[in-house]
Short mmCIF file of C-alpha atoms and ligand atoms in Angstrom, two decimals:
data_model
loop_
_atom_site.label_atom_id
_atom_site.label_comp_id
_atom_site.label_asym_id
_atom_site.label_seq_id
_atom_site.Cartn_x
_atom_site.Cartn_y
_atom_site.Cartn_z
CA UNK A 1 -25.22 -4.83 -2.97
CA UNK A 2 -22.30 -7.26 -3.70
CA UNK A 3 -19.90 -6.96 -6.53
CA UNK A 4 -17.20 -9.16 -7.82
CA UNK A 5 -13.88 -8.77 -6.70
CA UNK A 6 -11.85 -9.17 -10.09
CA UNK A 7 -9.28 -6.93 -9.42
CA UNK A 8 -5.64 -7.31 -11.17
CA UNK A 9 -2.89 -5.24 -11.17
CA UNK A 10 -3.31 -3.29 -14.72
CA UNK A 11 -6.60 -2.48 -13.53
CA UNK A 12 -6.03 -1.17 -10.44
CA UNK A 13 -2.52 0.86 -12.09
CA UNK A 14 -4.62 2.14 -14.68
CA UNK A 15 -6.95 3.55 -12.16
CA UNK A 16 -4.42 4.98 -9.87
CA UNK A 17 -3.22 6.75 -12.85
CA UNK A 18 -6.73 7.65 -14.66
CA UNK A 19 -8.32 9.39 -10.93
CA UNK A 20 -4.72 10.53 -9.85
CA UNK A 21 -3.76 8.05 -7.29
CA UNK A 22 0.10 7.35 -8.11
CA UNK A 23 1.80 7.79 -11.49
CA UNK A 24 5.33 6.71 -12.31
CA UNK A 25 7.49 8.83 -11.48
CA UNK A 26 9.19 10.93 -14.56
CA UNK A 27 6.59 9.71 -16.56
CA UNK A 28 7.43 12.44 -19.47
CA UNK A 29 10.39 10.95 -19.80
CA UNK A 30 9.50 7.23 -20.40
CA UNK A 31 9.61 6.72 -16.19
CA UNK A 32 12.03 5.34 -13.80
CA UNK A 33 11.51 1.31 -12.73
CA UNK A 34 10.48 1.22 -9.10
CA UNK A 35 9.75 4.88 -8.43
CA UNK A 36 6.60 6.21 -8.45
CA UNK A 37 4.68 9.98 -7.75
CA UNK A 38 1.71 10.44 -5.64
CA UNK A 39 -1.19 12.49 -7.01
CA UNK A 40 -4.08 14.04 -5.13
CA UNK A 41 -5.93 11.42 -4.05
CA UNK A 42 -2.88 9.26 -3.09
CA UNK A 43 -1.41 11.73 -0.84
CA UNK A 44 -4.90 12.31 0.82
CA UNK A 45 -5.11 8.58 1.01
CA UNK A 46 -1.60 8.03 2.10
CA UNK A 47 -2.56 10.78 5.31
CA UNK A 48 -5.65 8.59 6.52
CA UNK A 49 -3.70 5.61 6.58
CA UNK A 50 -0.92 7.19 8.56
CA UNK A 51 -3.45 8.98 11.08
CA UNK A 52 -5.04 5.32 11.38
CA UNK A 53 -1.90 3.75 12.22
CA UNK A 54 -0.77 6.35 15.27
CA UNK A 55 -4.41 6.46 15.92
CA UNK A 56 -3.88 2.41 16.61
CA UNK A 57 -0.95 3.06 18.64
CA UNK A 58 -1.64 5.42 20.70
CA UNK A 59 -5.32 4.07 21.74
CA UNK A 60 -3.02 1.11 23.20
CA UNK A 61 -2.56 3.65 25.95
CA UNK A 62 0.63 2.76 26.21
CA UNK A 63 3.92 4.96 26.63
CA UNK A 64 4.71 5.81 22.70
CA UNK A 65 6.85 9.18 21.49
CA UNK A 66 8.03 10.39 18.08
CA UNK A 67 10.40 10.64 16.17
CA UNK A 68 11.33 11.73 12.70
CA UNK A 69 15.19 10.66 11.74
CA UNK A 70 17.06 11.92 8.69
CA UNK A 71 17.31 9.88 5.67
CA UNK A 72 21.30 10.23 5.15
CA UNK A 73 23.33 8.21 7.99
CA UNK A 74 27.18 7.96 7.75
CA UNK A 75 28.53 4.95 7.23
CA UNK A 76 29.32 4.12 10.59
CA UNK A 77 25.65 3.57 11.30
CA UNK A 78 25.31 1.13 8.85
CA UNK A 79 28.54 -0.89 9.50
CA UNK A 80 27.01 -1.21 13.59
CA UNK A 81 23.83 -2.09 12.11
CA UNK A 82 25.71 -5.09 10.03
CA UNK A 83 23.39 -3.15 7.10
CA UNK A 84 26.85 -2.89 5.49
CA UNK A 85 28.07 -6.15 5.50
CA UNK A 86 24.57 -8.45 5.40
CA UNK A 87 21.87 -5.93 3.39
CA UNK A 88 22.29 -8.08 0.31
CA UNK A 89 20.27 -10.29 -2.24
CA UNK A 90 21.94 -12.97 -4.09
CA UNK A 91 22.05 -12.00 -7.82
CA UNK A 92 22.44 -13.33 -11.06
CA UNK A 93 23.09 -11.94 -14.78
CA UNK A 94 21.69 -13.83 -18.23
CA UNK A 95 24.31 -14.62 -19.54
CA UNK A 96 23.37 -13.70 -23.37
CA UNK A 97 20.97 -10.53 -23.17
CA UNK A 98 22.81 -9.79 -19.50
CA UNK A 99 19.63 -8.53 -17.65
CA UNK A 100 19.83 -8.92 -13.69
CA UNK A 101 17.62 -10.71 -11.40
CA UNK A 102 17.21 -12.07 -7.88
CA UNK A 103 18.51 -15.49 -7.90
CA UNK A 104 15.17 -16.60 -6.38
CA UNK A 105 12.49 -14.85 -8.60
CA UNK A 106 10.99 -17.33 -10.73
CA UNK A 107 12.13 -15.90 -13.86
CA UNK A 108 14.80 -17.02 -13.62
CA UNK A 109 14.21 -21.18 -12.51
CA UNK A 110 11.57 -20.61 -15.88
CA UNK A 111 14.37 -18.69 -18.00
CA UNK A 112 14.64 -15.13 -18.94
CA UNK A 113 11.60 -13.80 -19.81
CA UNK A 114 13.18 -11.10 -21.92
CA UNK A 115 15.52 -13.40 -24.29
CA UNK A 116 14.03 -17.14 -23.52
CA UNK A 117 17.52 -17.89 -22.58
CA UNK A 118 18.29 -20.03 -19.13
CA UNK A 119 22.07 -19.66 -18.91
CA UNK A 120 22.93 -17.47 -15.57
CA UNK A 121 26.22 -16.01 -14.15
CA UNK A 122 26.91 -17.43 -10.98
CA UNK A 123 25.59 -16.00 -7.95
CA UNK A 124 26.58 -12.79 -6.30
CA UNK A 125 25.74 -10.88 -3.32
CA UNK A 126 24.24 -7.66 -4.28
CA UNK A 127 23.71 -5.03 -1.40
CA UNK A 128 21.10 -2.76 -1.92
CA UNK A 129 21.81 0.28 0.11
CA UNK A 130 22.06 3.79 -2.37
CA UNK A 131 25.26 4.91 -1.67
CA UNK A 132 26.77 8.81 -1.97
CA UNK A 133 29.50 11.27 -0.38
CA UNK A 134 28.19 13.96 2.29
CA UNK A 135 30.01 17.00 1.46
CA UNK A 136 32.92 18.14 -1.04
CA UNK A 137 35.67 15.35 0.31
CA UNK A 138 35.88 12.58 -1.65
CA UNK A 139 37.33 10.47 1.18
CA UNK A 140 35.76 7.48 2.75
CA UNK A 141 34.80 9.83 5.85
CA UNK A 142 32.35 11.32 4.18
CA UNK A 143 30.37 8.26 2.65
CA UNK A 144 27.00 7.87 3.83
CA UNK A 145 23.81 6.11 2.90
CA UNK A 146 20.35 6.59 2.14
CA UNK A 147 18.50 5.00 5.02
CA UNK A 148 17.11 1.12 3.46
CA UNK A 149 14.76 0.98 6.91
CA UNK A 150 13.84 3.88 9.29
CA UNK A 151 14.60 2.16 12.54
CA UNK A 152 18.51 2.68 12.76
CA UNK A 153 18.07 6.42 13.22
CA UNK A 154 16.13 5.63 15.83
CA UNK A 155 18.65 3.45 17.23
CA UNK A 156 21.49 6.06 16.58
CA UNK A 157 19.48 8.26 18.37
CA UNK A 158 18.36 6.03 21.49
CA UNK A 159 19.98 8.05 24.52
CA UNK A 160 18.78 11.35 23.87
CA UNK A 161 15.07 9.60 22.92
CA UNK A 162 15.62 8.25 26.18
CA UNK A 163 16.83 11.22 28.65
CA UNK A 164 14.58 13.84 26.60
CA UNK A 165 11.45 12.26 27.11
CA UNK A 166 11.41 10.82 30.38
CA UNK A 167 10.13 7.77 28.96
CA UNK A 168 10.89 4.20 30.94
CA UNK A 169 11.44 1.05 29.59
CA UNK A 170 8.97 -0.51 27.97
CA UNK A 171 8.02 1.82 26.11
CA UNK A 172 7.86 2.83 21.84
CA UNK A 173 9.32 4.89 19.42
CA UNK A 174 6.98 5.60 16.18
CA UNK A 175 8.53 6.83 13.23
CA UNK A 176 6.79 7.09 9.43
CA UNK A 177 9.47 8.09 6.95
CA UNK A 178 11.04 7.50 3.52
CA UNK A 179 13.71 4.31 3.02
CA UNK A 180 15.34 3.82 0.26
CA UNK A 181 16.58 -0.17 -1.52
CA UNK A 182 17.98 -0.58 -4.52
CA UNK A 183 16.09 -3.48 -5.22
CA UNK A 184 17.60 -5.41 -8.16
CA UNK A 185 13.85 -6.42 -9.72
CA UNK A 186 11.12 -3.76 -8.64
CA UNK A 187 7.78 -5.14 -8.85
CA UNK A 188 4.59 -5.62 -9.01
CA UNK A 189 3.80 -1.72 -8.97
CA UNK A 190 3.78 -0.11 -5.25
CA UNK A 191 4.69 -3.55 -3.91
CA UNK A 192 8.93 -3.69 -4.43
CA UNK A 193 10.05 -0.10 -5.14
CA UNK A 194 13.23 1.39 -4.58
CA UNK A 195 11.57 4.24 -2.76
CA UNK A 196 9.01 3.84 -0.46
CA UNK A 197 7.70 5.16 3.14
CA UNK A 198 7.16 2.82 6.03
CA UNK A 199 5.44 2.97 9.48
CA UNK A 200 7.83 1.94 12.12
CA UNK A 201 7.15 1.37 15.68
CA UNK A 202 10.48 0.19 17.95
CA UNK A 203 8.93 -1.31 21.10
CA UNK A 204 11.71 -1.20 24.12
CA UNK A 205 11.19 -3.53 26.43
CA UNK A 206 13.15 -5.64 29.08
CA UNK A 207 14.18 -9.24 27.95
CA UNK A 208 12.26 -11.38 30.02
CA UNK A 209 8.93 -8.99 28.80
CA UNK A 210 9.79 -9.71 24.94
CA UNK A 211 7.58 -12.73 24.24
CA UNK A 212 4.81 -10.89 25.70
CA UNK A 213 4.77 -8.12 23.71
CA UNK A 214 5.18 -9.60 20.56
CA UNK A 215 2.39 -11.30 20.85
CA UNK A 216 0.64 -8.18 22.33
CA UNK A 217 1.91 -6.37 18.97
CA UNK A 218 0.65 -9.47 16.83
CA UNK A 219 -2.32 -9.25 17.69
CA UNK A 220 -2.58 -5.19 17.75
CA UNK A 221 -1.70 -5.13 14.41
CA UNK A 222 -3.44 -7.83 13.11
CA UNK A 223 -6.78 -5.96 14.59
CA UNK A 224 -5.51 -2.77 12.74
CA UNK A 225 -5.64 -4.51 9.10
CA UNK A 226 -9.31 -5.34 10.04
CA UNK A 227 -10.14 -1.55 11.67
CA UNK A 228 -9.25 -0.55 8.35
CA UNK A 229 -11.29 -2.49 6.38
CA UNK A 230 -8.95 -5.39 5.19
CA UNK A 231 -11.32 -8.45 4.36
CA UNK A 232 -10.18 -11.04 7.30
CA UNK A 233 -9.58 -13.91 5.32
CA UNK A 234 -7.24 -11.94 2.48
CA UNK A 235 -4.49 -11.24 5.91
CA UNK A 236 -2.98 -13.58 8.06
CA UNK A 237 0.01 -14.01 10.27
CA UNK A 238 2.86 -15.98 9.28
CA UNK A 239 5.96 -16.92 11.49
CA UNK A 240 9.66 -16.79 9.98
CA UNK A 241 11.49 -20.20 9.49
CA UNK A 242 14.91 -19.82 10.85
CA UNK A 243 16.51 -19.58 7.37
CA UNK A 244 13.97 -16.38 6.71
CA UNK A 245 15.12 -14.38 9.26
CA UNK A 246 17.03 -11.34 8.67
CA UNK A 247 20.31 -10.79 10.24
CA UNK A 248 19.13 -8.91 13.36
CA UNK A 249 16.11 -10.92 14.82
CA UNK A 250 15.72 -13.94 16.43
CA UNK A 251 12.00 -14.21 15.89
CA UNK A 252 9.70 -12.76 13.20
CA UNK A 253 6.15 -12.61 12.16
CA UNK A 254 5.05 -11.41 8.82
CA UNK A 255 1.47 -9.99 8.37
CA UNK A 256 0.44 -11.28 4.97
CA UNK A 257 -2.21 -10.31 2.84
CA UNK A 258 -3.54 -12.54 -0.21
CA UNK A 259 -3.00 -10.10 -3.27
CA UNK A 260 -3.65 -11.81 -6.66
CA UNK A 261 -0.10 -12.52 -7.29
CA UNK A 262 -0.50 -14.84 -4.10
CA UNK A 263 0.46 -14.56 -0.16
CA UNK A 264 2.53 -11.85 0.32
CA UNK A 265 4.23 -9.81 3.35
CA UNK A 266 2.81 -6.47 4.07
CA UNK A 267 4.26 -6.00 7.44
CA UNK A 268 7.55 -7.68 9.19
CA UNK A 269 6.80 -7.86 13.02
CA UNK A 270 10.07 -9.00 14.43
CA UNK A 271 11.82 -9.36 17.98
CA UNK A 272 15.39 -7.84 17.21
CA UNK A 273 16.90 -8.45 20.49
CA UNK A 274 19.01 -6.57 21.98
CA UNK A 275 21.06 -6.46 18.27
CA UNK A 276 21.27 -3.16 17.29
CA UNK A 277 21.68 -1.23 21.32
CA UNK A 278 24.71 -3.57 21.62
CA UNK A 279 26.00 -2.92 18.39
CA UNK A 280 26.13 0.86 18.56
CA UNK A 281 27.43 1.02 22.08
CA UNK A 282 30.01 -0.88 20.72
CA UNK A 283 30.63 1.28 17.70
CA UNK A 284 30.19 4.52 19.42
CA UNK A 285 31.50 3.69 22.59
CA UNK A 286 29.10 5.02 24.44
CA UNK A 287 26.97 3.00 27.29
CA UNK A 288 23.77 2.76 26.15
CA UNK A 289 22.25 0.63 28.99
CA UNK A 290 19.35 2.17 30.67
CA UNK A 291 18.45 1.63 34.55
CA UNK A 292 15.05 -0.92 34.99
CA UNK A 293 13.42 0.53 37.91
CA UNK A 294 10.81 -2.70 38.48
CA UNK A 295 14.65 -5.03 38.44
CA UNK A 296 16.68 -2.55 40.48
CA UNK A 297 19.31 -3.88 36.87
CA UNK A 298 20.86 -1.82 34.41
CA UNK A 299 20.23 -3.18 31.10
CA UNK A 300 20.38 -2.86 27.27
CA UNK A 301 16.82 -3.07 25.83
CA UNK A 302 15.31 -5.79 23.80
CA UNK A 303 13.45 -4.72 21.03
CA UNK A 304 9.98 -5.51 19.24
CA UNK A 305 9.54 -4.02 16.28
CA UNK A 306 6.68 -3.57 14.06
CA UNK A 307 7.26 -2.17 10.40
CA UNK A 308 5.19 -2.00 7.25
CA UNK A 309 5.21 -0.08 3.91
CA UNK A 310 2.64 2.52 3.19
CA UNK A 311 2.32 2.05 -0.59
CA UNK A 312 2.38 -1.09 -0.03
CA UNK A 313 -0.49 -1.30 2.41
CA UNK A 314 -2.09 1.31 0.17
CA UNK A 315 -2.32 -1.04 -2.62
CA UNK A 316 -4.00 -4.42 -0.63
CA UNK A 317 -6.34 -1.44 0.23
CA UNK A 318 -7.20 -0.58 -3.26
CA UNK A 319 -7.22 -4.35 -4.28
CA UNK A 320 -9.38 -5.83 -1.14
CA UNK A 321 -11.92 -2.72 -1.65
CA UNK A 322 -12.07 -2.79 -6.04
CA UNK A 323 -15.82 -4.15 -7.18
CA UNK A 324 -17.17 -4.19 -10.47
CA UNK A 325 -21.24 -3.91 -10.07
CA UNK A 326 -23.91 -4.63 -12.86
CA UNK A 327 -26.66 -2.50 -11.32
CA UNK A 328 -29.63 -3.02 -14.50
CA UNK A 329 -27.27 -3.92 -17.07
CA UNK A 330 -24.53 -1.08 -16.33
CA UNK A 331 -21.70 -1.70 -15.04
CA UNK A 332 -20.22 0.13 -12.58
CA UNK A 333 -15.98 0.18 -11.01
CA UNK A 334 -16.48 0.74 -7.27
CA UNK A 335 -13.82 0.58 -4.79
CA UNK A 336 -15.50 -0.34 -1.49
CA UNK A 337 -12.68 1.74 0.99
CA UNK A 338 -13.22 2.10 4.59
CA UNK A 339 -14.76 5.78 5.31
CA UNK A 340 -11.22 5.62 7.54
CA UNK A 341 -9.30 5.09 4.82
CA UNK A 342 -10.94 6.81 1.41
CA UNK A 343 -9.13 9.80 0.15
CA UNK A 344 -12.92 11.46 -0.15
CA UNK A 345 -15.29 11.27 2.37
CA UNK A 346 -18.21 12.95 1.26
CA UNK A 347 -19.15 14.98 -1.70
CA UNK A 348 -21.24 17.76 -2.06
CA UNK A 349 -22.78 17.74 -5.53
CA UNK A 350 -25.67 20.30 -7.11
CA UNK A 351 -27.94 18.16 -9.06
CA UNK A 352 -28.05 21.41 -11.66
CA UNK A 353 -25.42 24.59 -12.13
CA UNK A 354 -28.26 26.67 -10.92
CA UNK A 355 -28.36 25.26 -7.41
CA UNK A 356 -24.10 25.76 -7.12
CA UNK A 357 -24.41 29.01 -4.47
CA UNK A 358 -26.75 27.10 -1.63
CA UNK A 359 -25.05 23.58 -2.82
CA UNK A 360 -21.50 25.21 -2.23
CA UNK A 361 -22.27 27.17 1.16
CA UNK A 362 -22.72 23.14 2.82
CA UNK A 363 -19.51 22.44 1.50
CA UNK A 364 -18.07 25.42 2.97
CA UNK A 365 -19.60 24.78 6.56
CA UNK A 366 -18.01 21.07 6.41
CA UNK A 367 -14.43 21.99 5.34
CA UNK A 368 -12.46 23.24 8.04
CA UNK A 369 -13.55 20.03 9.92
CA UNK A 370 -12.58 17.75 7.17
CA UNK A 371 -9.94 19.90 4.96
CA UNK A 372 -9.52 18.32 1.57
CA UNK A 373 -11.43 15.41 2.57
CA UNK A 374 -14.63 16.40 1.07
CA UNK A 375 -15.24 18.15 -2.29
CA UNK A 376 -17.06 20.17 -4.54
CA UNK A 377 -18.27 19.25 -7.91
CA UNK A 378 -20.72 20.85 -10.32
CA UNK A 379 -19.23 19.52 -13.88
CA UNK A 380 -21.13 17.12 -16.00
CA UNK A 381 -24.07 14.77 -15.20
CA UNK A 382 -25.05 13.72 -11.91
CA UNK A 383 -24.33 10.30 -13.10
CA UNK A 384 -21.30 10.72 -14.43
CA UNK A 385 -20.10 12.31 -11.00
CA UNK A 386 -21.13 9.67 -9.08
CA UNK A 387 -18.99 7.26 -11.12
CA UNK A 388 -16.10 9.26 -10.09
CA UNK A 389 -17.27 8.79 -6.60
CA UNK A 390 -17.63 5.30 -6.61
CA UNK A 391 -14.41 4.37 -8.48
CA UNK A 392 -12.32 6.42 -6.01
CA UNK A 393 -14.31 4.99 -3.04
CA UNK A 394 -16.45 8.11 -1.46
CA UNK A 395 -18.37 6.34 1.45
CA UNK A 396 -21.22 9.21 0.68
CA UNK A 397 -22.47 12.00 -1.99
CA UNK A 398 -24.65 14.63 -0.94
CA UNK A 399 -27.05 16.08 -3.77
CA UNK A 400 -28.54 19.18 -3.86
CA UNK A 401 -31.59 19.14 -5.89
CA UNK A 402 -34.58 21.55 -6.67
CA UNK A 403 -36.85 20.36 -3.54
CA UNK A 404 -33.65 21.43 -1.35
CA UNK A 405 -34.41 24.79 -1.57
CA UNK A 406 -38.19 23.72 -0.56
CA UNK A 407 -37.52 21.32 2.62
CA UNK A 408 -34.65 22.13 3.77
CA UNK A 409 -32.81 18.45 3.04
CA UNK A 410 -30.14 16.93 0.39
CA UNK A 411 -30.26 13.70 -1.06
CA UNK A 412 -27.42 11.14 0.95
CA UNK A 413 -26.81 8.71 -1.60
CA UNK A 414 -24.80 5.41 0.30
CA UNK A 415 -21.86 4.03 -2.33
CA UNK A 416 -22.52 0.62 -1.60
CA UNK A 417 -25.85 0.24 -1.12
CA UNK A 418 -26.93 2.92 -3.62
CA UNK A 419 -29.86 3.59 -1.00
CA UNK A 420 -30.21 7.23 -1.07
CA UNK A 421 -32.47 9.14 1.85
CA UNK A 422 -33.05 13.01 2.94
CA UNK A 423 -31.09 14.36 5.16
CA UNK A 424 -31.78 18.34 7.03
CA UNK A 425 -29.21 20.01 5.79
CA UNK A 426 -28.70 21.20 9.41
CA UNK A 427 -27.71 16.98 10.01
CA UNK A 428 -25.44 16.39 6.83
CA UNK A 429 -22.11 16.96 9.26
CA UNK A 430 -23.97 14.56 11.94
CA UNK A 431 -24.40 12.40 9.54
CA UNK A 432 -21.10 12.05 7.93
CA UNK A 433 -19.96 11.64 11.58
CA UNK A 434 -21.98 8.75 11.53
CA UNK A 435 -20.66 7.97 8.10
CA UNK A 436 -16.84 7.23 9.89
CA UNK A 437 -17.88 5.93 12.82
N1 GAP B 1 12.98 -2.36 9.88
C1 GAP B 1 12.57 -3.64 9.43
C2 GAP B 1 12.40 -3.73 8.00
O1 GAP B 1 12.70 -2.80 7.26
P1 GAP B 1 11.49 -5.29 6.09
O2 GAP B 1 10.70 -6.58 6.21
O3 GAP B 1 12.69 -5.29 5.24
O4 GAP B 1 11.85 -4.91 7.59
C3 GAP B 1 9.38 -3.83 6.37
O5 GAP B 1 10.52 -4.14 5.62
C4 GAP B 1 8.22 -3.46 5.47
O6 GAP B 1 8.59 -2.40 4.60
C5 GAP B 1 7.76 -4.59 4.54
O7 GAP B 1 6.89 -5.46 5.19
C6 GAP B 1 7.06 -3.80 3.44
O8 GAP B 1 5.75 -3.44 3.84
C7 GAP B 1 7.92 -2.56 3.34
N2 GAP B 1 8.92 -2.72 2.27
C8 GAP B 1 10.14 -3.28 2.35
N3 GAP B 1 10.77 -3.24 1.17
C9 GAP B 1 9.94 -2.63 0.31
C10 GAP B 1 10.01 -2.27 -1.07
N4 GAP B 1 11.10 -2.51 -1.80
N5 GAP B 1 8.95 -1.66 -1.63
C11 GAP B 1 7.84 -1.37 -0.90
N6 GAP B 1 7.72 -1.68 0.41
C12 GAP B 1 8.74 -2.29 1.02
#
């Protein structure tokens, strides 16, 4: 069964918050722009996507360790990285009601949306790293910053990476972690938020090998976006002019997915040189050249790196996978997730309250395999529960109904399909198995 795709972003915020997705964060209080909370079902889905994405790494088979960095750096970290100096977005202020914008949204070449008015400040350069004090001194020592990318701790961190692991060039450090921007418009829900977790892989490699692993790492993580369900056509892979590029690469890629609001980047895949090595061995003074066994050289490691946002991969997810069904002249909100990727797998549901004990002992059997992933649910109609199901994407419901206790089978009722088909009892795990292959 195909729906139609008519996803847009009220509908899909106002689903987040009706199932328990993401709400904004401080909500009580009116909310904060460009922060948001994760609920249940966000967090759950948040986990799969993660697992996915080391799951994609490491079945590379390459040579890949972890890491886990802080989120405060001192300053000095960010001055080597040039974060200090070239983290910035040019700004501009209305000049009568005095809101701020990005010089280049398109507010602000159509005038202010909030007062009609087109006259702007000139612009300024507006860096977007949170800044605070470590400690009781209030002395420029102490300053530090809230991490705007994960990578530099990695970085910062290189040589001990390096002689604790006994890890040779090439080889990758993974990191998924919180980064922080204080982005001067948030938008478009999870898409631009000042707080947000991204999946980084740093892929250390010698110079001459660069070109040919990032377009190895293109292509991996191109094939990820379809493992996980992405529809092929809404992602694509578009390379940087020179103008684009930040201030530490020399070539970059962005992984783009079509949301409604047009072609957008969900992951920056870029080839950072030997940038930010060289910059803290100069700042540190420290040598932070490793020894290439295949060219008998010493050198300072060129970098590929691949980094993407998980909120804002989690909502293409939610807008590639939302369907709106008439099945007989009802309509129906489905989202059409990957089994990888849906915060429920399966749900074990008694058609009646009397069936609950023998419903709820194949529920027990299945959850220390799949934790949280599947659920339990004997409130309201049968129909009404598979709504739920469908609009928060549950590949498969199991239903426990009166001839259960006679043949020794539940009901497997398919989300998409709505084919429905006995299954032993003794099979349902085998066949949720078969469910995520
Ligand atoms: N270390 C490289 C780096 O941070 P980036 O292109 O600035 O590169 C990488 O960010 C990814 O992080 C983006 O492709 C996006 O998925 C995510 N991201 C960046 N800024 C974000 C924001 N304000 N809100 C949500 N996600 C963001």
């Amino acid at each position: 069964m195909n729906g139609t795709n008519l996803a847009t972003l009220d509908l899909i915020i106002a689903l987040c918050k009706r199932r328990g997705f993401v709400y904004q964060s401080a909500d009580l209080y009116g909310g904060l722009n460009g922060l948001y909370d994760f609920g249940h079902l966000g967090v759950l889905m948040k986990n799969k996507i993660k697992d996915e994405w080391y799951r994609s790494l490491f079945s590379t088979g390459l040579d890949i360790v972890l890491f886990d960095g802080s989120i405060l750096g001192p300053e000095i970290v960010w001055q080597a990285s040039g974060h200090e100096q070239n983290f910035n977005d040019p700004m501009v202020d209305c000049m009568n009601c005095k809101r701020r914008y990005r010089a280049d949204d398109p507010d602000v070449a159509n005038g202010c949306p909030h007062c009609g008015s087109n006259k702007w400040t000139a612009v300024q350069q507006f860096n977007m790293m949170f800044q605070t004090n470590l400690g009781a001194a209030a002395n420029s020592s102490a300053t530090a910053y809230l991490r705007p990318e994960t990578a530099q701790t990695i970085f910062s961190n290189f040589k001990n990476i390096m002689s604790s692991n006994r890890v040779k060039v090439p080889f990758g450090v993974a990191q998924i972690g919180k980064a922080f921007r204080n982005e001067i418009t948030p938008k478009q829900f999870l898409f631009r938020v000042r707080e947000f977790e991204q999946m980084e892989l740093e892929w250390f490699c010698h110079k001459d090998e660069s070109q040919l692993f990032f377009d190895f790492w293109c292509k991996a993580r191109f094939d990820f976006y379809r493992s996980i369900g992405l529809t092929e056509k809404n992602v694509h892979l578009r390379p940087h002019s020179k103008d684009e590029l930040a201030h530490y690469s020399s070539q970059c890629v962005d992984v783009e997915y079509q949301f409604p609001f047009g072609w957008k980047e969900l992951e920056g895949i870029a080839d950072r040189s030997n940038y930010d090595l060289v910059q803290h061995g100069l700042f540190s003074k420290k040598d932070l050249s490793v020894y290439d066994e295949r060219t008998a050289t010493s050198l300072v490691p060129h970098v590929i790196e691949s980094s993407v946002g998980v909120g804002r991969l989690l909502l293409s997810i939610l807008f590639d996978a939302y369907n709106q069904d008439t099945i007989e002249g009802d309509e129906r909100t489905v989202l059409r997730l990957s089994p990888k990727v849906a915060p429920i797998t399966a749900a074990i549901l008694p058609l009646s309250k009397k069936l609950t004990e023998p419903a709820f002992k194949i529920f027990k059997d299945l959850v220390p395999q799949y934790g949280p992933h599947v659920e339990f649910d004997d409130t309201g109609s049968i129909g009404k529960r598979y709504r739920r199901y469908d609009e928060i994407g549950t590949p498969v419901c199991f239903t426990y109904d009166f001839d259960s206790q006679v043949d020794g089978c539940v009901t497997a009722r398919n989300r998409d399909t709505l084919a429905q088909e006995r299954v032993s009892i003794d099979f349902v795990n085998q066949y949720l198995q078969d469910v995520i292959k």
